[in-house]
Short mmCIF file of C-alpha atoms and ligand atoms in Angstrom, two decimals:
data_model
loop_
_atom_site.label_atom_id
_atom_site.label_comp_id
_atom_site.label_asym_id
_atom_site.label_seq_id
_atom_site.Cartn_x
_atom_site.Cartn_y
_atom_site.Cartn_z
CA UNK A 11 -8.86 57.55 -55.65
CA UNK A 12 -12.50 57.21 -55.58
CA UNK A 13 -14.37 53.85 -55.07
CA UNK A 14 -16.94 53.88 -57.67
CA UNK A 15 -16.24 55.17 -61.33
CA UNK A 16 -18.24 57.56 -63.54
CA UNK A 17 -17.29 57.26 -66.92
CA UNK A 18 -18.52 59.60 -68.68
CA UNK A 19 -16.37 59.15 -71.97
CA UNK A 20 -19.48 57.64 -73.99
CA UNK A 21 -21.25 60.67 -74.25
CA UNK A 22 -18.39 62.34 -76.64
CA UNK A 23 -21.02 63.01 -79.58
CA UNK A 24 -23.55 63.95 -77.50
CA UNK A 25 -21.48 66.83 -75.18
CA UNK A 26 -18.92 69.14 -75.91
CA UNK A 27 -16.07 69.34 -73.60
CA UNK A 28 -16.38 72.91 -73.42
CA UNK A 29 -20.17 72.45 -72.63
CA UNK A 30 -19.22 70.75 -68.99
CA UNK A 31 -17.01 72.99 -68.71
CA UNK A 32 -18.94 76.41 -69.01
CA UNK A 33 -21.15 74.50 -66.34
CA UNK A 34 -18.08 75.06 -63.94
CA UNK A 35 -19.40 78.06 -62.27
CA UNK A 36 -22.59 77.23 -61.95
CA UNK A 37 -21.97 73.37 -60.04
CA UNK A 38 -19.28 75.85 -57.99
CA UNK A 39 -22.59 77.96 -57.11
CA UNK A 40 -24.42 75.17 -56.27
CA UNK A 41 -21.93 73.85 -53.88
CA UNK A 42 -21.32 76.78 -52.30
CA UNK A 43 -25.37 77.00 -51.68
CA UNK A 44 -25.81 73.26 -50.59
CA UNK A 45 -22.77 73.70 -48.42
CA UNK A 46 -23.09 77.20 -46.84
CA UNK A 47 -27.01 76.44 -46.82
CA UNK A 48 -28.04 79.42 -48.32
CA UNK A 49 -29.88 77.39 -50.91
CA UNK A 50 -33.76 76.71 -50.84
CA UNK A 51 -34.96 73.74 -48.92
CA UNK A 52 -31.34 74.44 -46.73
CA UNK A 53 -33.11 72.78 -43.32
CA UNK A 54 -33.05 69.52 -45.31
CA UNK A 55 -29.70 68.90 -45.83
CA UNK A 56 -28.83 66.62 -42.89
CA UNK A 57 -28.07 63.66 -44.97
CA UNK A 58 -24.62 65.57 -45.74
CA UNK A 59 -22.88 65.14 -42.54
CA UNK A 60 -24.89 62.20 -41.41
CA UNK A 61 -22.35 59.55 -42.38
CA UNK A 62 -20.01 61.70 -39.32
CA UNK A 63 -22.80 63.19 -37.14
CA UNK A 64 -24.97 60.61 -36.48
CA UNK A 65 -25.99 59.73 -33.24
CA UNK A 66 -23.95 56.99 -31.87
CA UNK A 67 -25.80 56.08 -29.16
CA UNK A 68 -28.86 55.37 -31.36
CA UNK A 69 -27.09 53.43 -33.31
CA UNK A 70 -25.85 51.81 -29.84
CA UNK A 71 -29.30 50.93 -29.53
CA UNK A 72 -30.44 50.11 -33.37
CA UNK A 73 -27.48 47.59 -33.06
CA UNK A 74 -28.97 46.03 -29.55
CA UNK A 75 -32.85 46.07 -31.03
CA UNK A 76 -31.39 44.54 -34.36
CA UNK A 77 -29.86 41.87 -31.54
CA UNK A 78 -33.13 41.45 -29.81
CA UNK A 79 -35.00 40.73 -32.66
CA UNK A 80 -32.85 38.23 -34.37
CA UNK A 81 -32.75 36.37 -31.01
CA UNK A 82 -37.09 36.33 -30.58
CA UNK A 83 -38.35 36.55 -34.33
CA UNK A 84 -38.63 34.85 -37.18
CA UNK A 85 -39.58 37.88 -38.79
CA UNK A 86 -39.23 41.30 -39.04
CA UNK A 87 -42.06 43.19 -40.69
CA UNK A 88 -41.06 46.67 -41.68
CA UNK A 89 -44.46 48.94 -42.06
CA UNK A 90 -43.91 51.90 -44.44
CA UNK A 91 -44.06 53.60 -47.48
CA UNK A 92 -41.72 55.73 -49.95
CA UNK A 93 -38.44 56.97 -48.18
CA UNK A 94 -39.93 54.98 -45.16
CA UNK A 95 -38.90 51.31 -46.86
CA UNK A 96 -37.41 51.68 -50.35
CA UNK A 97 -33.59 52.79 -48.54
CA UNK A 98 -33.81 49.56 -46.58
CA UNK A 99 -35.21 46.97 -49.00
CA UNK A 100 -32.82 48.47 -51.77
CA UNK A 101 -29.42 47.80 -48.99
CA UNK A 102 -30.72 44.21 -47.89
CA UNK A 103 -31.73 43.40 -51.31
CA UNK A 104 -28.49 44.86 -52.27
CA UNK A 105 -26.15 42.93 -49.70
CA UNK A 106 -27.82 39.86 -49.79
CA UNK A 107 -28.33 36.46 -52.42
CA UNK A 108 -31.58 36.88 -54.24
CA UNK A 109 -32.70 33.57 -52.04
CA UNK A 110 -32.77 33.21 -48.28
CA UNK A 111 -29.37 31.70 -47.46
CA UNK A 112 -28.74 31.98 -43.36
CA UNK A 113 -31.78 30.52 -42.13
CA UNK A 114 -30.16 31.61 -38.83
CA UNK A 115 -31.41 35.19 -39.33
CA UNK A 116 -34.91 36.53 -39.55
CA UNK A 117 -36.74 37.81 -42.62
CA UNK A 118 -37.23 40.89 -43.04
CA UNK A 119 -40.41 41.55 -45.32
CA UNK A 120 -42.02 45.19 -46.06
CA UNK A 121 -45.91 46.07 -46.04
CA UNK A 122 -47.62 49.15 -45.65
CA UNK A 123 -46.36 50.70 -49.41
CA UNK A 124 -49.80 49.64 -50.56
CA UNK A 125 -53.31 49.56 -49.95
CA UNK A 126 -53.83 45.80 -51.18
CA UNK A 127 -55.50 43.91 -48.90
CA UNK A 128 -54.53 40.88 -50.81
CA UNK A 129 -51.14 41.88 -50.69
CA UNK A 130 -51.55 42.10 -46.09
CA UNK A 131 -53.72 39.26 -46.06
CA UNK A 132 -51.10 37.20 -48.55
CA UNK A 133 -48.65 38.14 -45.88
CA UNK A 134 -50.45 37.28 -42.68
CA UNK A 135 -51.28 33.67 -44.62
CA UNK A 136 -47.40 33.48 -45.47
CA UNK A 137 -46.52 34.33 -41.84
CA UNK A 138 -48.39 31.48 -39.79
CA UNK A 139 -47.42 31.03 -36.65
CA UNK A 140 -43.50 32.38 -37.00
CA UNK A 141 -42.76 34.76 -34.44
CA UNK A 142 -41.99 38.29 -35.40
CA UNK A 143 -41.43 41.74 -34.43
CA UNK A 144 -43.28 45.17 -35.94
CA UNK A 145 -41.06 48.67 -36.96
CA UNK A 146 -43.47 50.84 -37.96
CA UNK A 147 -41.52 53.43 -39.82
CA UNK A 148 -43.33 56.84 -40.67
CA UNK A 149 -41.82 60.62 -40.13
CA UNK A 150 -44.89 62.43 -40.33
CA UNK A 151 -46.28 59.08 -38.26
CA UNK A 152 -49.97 60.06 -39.55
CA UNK A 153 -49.27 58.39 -43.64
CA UNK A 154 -52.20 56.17 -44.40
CA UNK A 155 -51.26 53.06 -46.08
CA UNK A 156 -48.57 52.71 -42.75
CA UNK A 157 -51.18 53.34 -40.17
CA UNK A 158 -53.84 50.91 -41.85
CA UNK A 159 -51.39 48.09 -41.93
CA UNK A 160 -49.91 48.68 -38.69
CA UNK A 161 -53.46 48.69 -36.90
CA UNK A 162 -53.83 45.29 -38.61
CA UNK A 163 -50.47 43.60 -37.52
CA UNK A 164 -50.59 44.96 -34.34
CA UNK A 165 -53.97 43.45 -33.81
CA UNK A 166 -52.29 40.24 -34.76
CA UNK A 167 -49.57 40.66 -32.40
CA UNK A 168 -51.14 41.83 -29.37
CA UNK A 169 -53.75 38.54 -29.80
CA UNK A 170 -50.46 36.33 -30.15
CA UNK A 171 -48.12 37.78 -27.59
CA UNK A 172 -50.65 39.91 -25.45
CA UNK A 173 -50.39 43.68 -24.95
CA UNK A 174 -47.50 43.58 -22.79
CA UNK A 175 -45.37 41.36 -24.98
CA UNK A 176 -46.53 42.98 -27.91
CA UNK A 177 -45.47 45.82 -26.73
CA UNK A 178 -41.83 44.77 -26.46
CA UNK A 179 -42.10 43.43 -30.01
CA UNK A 180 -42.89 46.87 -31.76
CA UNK A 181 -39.97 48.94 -32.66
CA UNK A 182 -41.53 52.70 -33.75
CA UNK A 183 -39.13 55.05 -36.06
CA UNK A 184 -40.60 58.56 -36.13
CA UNK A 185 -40.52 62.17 -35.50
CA UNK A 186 -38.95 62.36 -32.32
CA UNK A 187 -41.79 64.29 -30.52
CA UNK A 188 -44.27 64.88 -33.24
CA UNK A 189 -47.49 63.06 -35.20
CA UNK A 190 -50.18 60.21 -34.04
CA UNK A 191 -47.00 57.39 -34.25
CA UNK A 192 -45.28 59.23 -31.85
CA UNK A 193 -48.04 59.75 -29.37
CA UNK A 194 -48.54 56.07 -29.38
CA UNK A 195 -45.99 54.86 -28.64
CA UNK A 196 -45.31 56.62 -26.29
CA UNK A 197 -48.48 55.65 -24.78
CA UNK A 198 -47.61 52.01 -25.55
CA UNK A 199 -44.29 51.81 -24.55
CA UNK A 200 -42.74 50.89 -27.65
CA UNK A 201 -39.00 51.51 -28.26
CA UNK A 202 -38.54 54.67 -30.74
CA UNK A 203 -36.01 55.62 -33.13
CA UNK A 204 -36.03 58.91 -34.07
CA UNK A 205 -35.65 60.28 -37.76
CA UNK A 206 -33.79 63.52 -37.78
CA UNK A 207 -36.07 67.03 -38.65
CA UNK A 208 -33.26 67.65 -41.17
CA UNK A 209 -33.73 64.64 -43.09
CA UNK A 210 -36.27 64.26 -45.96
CA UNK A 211 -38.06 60.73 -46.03
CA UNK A 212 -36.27 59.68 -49.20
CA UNK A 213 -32.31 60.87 -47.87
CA UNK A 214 -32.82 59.04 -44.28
CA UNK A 215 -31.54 55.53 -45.53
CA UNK A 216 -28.71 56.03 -43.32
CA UNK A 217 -30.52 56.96 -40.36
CA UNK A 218 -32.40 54.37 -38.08
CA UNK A 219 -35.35 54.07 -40.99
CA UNK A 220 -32.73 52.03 -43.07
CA UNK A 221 -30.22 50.93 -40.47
CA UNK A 222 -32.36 48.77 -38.28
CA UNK A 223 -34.03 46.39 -41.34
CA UNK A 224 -30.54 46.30 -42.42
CA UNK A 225 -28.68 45.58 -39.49
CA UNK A 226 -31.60 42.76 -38.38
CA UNK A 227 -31.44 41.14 -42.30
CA UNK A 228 -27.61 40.61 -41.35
CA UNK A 229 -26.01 43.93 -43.07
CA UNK A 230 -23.04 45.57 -41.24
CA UNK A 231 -24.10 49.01 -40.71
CA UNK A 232 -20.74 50.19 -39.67
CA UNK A 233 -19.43 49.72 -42.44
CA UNK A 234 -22.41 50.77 -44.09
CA UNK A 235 -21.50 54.16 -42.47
CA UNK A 236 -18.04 54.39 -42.78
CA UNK A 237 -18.61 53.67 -46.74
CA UNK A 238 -20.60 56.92 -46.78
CA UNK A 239 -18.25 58.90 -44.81
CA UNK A 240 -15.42 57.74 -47.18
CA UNK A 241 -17.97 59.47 -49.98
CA UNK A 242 -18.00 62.22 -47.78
CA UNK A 243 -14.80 62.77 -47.68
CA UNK A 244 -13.47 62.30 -51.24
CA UNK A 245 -16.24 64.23 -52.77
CA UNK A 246 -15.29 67.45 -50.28
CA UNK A 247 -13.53 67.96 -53.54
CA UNK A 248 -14.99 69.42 -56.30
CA UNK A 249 -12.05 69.06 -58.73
CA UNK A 250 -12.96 65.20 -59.20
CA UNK A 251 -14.23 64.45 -62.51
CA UNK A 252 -15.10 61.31 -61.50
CA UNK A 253 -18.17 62.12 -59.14
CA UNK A 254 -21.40 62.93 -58.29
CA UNK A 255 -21.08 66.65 -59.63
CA UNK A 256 -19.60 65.40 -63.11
CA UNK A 257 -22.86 62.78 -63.29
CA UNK A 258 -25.11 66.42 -62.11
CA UNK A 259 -23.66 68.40 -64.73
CA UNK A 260 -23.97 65.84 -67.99
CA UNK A 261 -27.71 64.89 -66.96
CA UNK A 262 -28.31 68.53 -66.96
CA UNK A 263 -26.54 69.10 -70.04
CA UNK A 264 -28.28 66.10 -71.68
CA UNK A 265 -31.62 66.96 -70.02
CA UNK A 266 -31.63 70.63 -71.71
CA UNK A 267 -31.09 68.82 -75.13
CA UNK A 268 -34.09 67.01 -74.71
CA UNK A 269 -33.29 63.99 -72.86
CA UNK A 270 -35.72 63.94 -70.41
CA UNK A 271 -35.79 60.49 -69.23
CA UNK A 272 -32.94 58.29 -67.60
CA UNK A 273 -32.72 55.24 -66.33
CA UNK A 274 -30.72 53.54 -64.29
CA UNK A 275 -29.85 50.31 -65.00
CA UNK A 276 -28.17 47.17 -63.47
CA UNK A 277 -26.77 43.99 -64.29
CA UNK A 278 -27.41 41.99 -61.45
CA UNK A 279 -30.97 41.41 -59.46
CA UNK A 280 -30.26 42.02 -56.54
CA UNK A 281 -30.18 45.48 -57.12
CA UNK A 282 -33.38 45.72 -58.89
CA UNK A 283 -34.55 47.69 -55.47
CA UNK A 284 -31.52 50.14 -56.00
CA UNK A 285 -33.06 50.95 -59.19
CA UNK A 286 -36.46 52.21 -56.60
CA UNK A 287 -34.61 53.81 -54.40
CA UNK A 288 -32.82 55.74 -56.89
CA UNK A 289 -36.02 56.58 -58.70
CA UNK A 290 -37.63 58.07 -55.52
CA UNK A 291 -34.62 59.96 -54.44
CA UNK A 292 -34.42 61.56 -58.55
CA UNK A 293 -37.74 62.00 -58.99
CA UNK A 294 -39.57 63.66 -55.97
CA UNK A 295 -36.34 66.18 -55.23
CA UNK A 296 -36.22 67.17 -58.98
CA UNK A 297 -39.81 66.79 -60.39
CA UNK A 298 -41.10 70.22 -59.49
CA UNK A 299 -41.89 73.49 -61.02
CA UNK A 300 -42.87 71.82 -64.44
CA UNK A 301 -39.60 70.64 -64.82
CA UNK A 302 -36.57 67.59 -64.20
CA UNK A 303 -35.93 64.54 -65.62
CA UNK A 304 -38.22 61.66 -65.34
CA UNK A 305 -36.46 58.41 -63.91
CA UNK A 306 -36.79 55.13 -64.76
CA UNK A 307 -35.20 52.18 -64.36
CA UNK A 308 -34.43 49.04 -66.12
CA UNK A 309 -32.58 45.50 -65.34
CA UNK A 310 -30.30 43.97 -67.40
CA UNK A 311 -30.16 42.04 -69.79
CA UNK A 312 -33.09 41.17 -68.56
CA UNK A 313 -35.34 43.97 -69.89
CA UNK A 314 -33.15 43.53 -73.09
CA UNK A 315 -35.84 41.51 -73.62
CA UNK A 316 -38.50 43.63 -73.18
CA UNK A 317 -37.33 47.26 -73.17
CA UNK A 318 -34.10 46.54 -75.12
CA UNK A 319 -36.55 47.61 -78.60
CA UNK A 320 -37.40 51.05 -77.30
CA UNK A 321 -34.08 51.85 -75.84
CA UNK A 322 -32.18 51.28 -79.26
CA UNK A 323 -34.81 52.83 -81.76
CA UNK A 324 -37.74 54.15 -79.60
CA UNK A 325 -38.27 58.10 -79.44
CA UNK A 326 -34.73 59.37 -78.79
CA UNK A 327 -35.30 60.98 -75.10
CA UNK A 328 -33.41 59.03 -72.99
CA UNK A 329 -30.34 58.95 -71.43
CA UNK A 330 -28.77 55.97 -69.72
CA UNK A 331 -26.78 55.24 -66.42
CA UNK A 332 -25.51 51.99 -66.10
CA UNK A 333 -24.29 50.39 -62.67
CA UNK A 334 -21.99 47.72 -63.26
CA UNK A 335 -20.33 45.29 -60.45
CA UNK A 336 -16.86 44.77 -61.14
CA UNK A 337 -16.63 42.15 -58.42
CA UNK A 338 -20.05 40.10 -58.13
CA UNK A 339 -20.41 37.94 -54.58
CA UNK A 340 -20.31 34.99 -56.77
CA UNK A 341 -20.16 33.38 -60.02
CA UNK A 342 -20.85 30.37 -62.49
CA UNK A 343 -18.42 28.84 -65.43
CA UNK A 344 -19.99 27.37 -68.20
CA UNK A 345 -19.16 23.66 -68.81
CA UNK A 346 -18.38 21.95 -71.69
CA UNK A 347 -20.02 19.42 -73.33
CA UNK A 348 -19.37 16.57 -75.67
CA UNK A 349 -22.60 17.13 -77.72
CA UNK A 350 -22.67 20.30 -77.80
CA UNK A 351 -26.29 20.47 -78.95
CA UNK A 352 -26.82 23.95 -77.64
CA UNK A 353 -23.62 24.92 -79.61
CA UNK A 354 -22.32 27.22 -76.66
CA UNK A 355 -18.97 25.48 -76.22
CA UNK A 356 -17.05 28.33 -77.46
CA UNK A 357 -18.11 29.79 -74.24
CA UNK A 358 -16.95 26.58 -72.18
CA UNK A 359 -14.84 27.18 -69.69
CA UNK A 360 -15.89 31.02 -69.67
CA UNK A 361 -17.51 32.59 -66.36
CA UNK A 362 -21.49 34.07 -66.79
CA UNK A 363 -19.71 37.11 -65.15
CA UNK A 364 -17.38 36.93 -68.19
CA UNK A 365 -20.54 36.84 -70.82
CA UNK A 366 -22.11 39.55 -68.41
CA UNK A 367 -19.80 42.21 -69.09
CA UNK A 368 -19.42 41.33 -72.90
CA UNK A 369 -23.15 42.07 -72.76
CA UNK A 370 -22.76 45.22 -70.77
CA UNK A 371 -19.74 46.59 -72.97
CA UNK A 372 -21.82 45.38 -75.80
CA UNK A 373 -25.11 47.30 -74.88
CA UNK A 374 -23.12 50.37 -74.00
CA UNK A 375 -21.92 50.88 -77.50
CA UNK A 376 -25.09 49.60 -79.10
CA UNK A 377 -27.01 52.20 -77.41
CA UNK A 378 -24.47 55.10 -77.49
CA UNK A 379 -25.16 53.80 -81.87
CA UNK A 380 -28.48 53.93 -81.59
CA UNK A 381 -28.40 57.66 -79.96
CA UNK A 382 -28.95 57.01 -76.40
CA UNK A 383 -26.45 58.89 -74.17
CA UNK A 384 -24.73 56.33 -71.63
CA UNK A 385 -23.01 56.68 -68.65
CA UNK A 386 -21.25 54.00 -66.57
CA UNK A 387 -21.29 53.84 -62.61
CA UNK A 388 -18.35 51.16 -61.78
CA UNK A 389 -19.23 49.41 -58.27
CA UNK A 390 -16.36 47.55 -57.28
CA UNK A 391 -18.38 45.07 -55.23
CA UNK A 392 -21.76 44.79 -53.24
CA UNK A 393 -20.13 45.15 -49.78
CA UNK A 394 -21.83 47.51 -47.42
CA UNK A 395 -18.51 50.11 -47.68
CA UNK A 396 -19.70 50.44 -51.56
CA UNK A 397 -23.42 50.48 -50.95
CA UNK A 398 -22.88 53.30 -48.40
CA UNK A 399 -20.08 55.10 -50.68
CA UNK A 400 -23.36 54.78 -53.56
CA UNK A 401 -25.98 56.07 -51.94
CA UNK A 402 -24.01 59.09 -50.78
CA UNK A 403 -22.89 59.47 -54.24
CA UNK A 404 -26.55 59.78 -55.52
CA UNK A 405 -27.33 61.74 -52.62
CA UNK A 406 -24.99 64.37 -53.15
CA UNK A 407 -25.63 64.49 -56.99
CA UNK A 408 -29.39 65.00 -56.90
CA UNK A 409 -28.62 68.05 -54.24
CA UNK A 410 -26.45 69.54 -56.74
CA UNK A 411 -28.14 68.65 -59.77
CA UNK A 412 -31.56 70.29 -58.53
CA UNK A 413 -29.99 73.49 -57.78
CA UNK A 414 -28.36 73.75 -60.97
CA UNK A 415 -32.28 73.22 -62.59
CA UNK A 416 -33.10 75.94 -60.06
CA UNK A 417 -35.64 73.78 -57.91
CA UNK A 418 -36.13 72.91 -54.17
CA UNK A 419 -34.43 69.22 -54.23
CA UNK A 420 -35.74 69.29 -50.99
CA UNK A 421 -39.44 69.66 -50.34
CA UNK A 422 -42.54 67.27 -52.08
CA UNK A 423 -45.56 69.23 -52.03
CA UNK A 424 -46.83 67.29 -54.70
CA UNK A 425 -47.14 64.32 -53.08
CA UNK A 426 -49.66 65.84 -50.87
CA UNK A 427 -52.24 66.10 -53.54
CA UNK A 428 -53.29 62.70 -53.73
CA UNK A 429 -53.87 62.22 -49.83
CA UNK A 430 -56.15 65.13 -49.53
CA UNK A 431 -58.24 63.86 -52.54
CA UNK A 432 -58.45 60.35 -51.03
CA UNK A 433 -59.18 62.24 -47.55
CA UNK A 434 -61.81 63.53 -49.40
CA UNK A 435 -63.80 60.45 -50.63
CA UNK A 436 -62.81 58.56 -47.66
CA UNK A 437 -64.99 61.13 -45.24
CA UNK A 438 -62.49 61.88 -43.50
CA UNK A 439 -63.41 64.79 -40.79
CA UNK A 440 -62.62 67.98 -42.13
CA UNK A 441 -62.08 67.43 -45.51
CA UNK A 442 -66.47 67.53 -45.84
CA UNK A 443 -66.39 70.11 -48.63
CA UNK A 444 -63.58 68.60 -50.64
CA UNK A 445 -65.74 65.21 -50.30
CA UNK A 446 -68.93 66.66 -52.16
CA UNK A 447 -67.06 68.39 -54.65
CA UNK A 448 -65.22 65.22 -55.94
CA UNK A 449 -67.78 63.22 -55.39
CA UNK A 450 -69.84 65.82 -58.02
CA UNK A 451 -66.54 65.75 -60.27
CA UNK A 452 -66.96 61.90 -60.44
CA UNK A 453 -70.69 61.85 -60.81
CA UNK A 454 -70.45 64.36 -64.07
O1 PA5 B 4 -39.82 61.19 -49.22
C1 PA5 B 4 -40.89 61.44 -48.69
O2 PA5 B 4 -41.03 62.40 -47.94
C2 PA5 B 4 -42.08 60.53 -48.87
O3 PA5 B 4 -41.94 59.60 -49.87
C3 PA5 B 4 -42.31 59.81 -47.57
O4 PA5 B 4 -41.19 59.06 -47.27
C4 PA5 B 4 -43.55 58.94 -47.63
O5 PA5 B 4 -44.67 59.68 -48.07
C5 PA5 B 4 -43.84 58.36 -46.27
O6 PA5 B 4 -44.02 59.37 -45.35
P1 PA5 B 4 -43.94 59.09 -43.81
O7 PA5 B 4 -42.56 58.64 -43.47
O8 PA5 B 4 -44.26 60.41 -43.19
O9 PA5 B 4 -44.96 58.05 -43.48
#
């Protein structure tokens, strides 16, 4: 018995049974590659046995640095950008009240995913004189938009606390030997977490990239763990149709009929950052090659509002997967009222969890109508167990689904392209020839 449930029954006029099932041999090959790592991009495939390997005397000393910081800051700024902060602000966004409710704990707030100065000085206003800690989170520890931002802040910190206790305020997650981040800190002194070789930026959630925001916002990260190794576990077996290789093989299925979008969707806000997580871990291990499905994600009902029009009668590309809470952290009933000049007491007495799911079960079917394929994703709650037993669930799916579309999930060169350019006009030394050229490109 699983923890989460894929249902996969609304897609009955889109697939054939006998479609998933001539995908058999093919999410069996698959496996066997991701497993046996004779598939491409095999060096990257530490997030599998992470939830069991990990190192536990790291996460001896995430847990005391987590501990440290709660005890001396107000705040916790995490610097970083793509699989370097999405994992963690998705979990504490995840396992937390969409307001701050233990004023006991710090805050943890993220920078460093932009190149806004508005959006660093905003935050340096917004911080005053609260004392906080750095983690500067990078693997390749050289990524611009971290590097700017951490220059900045620790500027701010050595003035406040002075270079020594600065020094005992900055918590570095990198390479552990390689890259300019590295060589700092070592330099500097600052404590270091390491992320593993074998883990790309946006699978190292688990690993001390996610784990110490997490732990320092007030998240468990044992159980965090152990909810992934449960994943682990139960999806060792392939005969589940309940799992992350029944979700690979309909979006592949789907995707080859020309649904080439998906979103994932939600029906409560704080897992908005899910939804960003989710779309980095899809769409840089799958977008490759001139090919995979481009993700996208939605809140509900929310965006019923907004996107709910495109969804039900827009171009007929995409495919839905919904994430629904079965047990939210809290709830609201409606009261009644003797006036009744809103006209909603035949809802009195009813729970806005109650009206929720009428709306999801009500969406599902008007979508699935209108031609949009739907899946469901059943969370049972937003405990740290299920958040860990999800990601691993994602994880595992977009390892398998990418082999079965015959790319590297693995790798990003694409995401290099961008840098170089912007090394380019920025002067940066080296890239002197690449500078004149664009600058010519963007003259004509
Ligand atoms: O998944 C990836 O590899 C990227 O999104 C990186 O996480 C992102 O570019 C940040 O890189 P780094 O951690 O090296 O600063």
């Amino acid at each position: 018995m699983t923890l989460i449930h894929l249902k996969t029954s609304y897609l009955e006029k889109f697939v054939h049974s006998q479609e998933a099932e001539q995908m058999r041999p093919l999410v069996e090959a698959a496996n066997q590659e991701l497993r046996e790592g004779t598939g491409v991009g095999h060096d990257f495939r530490g997030w599998l046995d992470l939830p069991a390997n990990y190192d536990h005397d790291e996460f001896k000393r995430i847990q005391a640095a987590a501990a440290k910081i709660k005890a001396d800051s107000d705040v916790l700024i995490c610097i970083g950008i793509g699989g370097s902060y999405l994992g963690a602000q998705a979990a504490i966004e995840f396992l937390h009240s969409s307001f701050p409710l233990q004023s006991n704990l710090p805050e943890v707030v993220f920078c460093g995913n932009s190149l806004s100065g508005t959006y660093l000085h905003d935050l340096i206003t917004w911080l005053g004189d609260r004392d906080f800690s750095l983690n500067v989170i990078s693997k390749s520890g050289t990524t611009t938009e971290t590097s700017i931002a951490f220059r900045i802040l620790k500027r701010l910190l050595v003035k406040k606390y002075g270079e020594k206790g600065a020094a005992e305020r900055v918590y570095a997650t990198t390479d552990r030997e390689r890259g300019a981040l590295k060589t700092e800190a070592d330099a500097a002194g600052y404590e270091c977490f390491v992320i593993p070789d074998d883990l790309g930026g946006r699978f190292s959630v688990l690993s001390a990239v996610g784990l110490l925001p997490i732990a320092v916002a007030g998240g468990d990260i044992e159980a965090l763990m152990q909810g992934a190794a449960e994943a682990r576990r139960d999806y060792a077996d392939l005969s589940l149709t309940d799992s992350p290789y029944a979700y690979a093989v309909m979006r592949n299925i789907l995707y080859r009929k020309g649904f080439v979008t998906e979103l994932l969707e939600n029906f409560e806000p704080n897992l908005r950052m899910l939804g960003e997580w989710w779309k980095q871990l899809m769409g840089e291990s799958e977008g490759k090659d001139e090919k995979g499905i481009f993700p996208a994600s939605a809140n509900l009902t929310t965006d019923l509002h907004s996107l709910g029009q495109y969804i039900q009668q827009g171009r007929r590309n995409l495919m839905e997967t919904m994430l629904w809470v079965k047990h939210p952290a809290a709830d609201q009933t409606i009261p009644a009222d003797a006036e009744n000049l809103d006209q909603l007491n035949f809802l009195a007495g009813k729970t806005m969890n109650y009206v929720n799911e009428q709306a999801f079960q009500g969406v599902v079917l008007a979508h699935t109508d209108g031609g949009v394929p739907v899946m469901t994703l059943e969370l049972p709650d937003t405990s740290e167990q299920t958040l860990g037993y999800v990601i691993y669930f994602f994880e595992l799916a977009v390892g398998i689904s990418g082999y079965l579309n015959g790319i590297n999930p693995f790798n990003q060169p694409g995401v290099e392209a961008y840098k170089r350019n912007m090394f380019g006009l920025l002067g940066k030394p080296g890239y002197e020839d690449l500078h004149a050229d664009l600058q010519k490109r963007l003259q004509d």
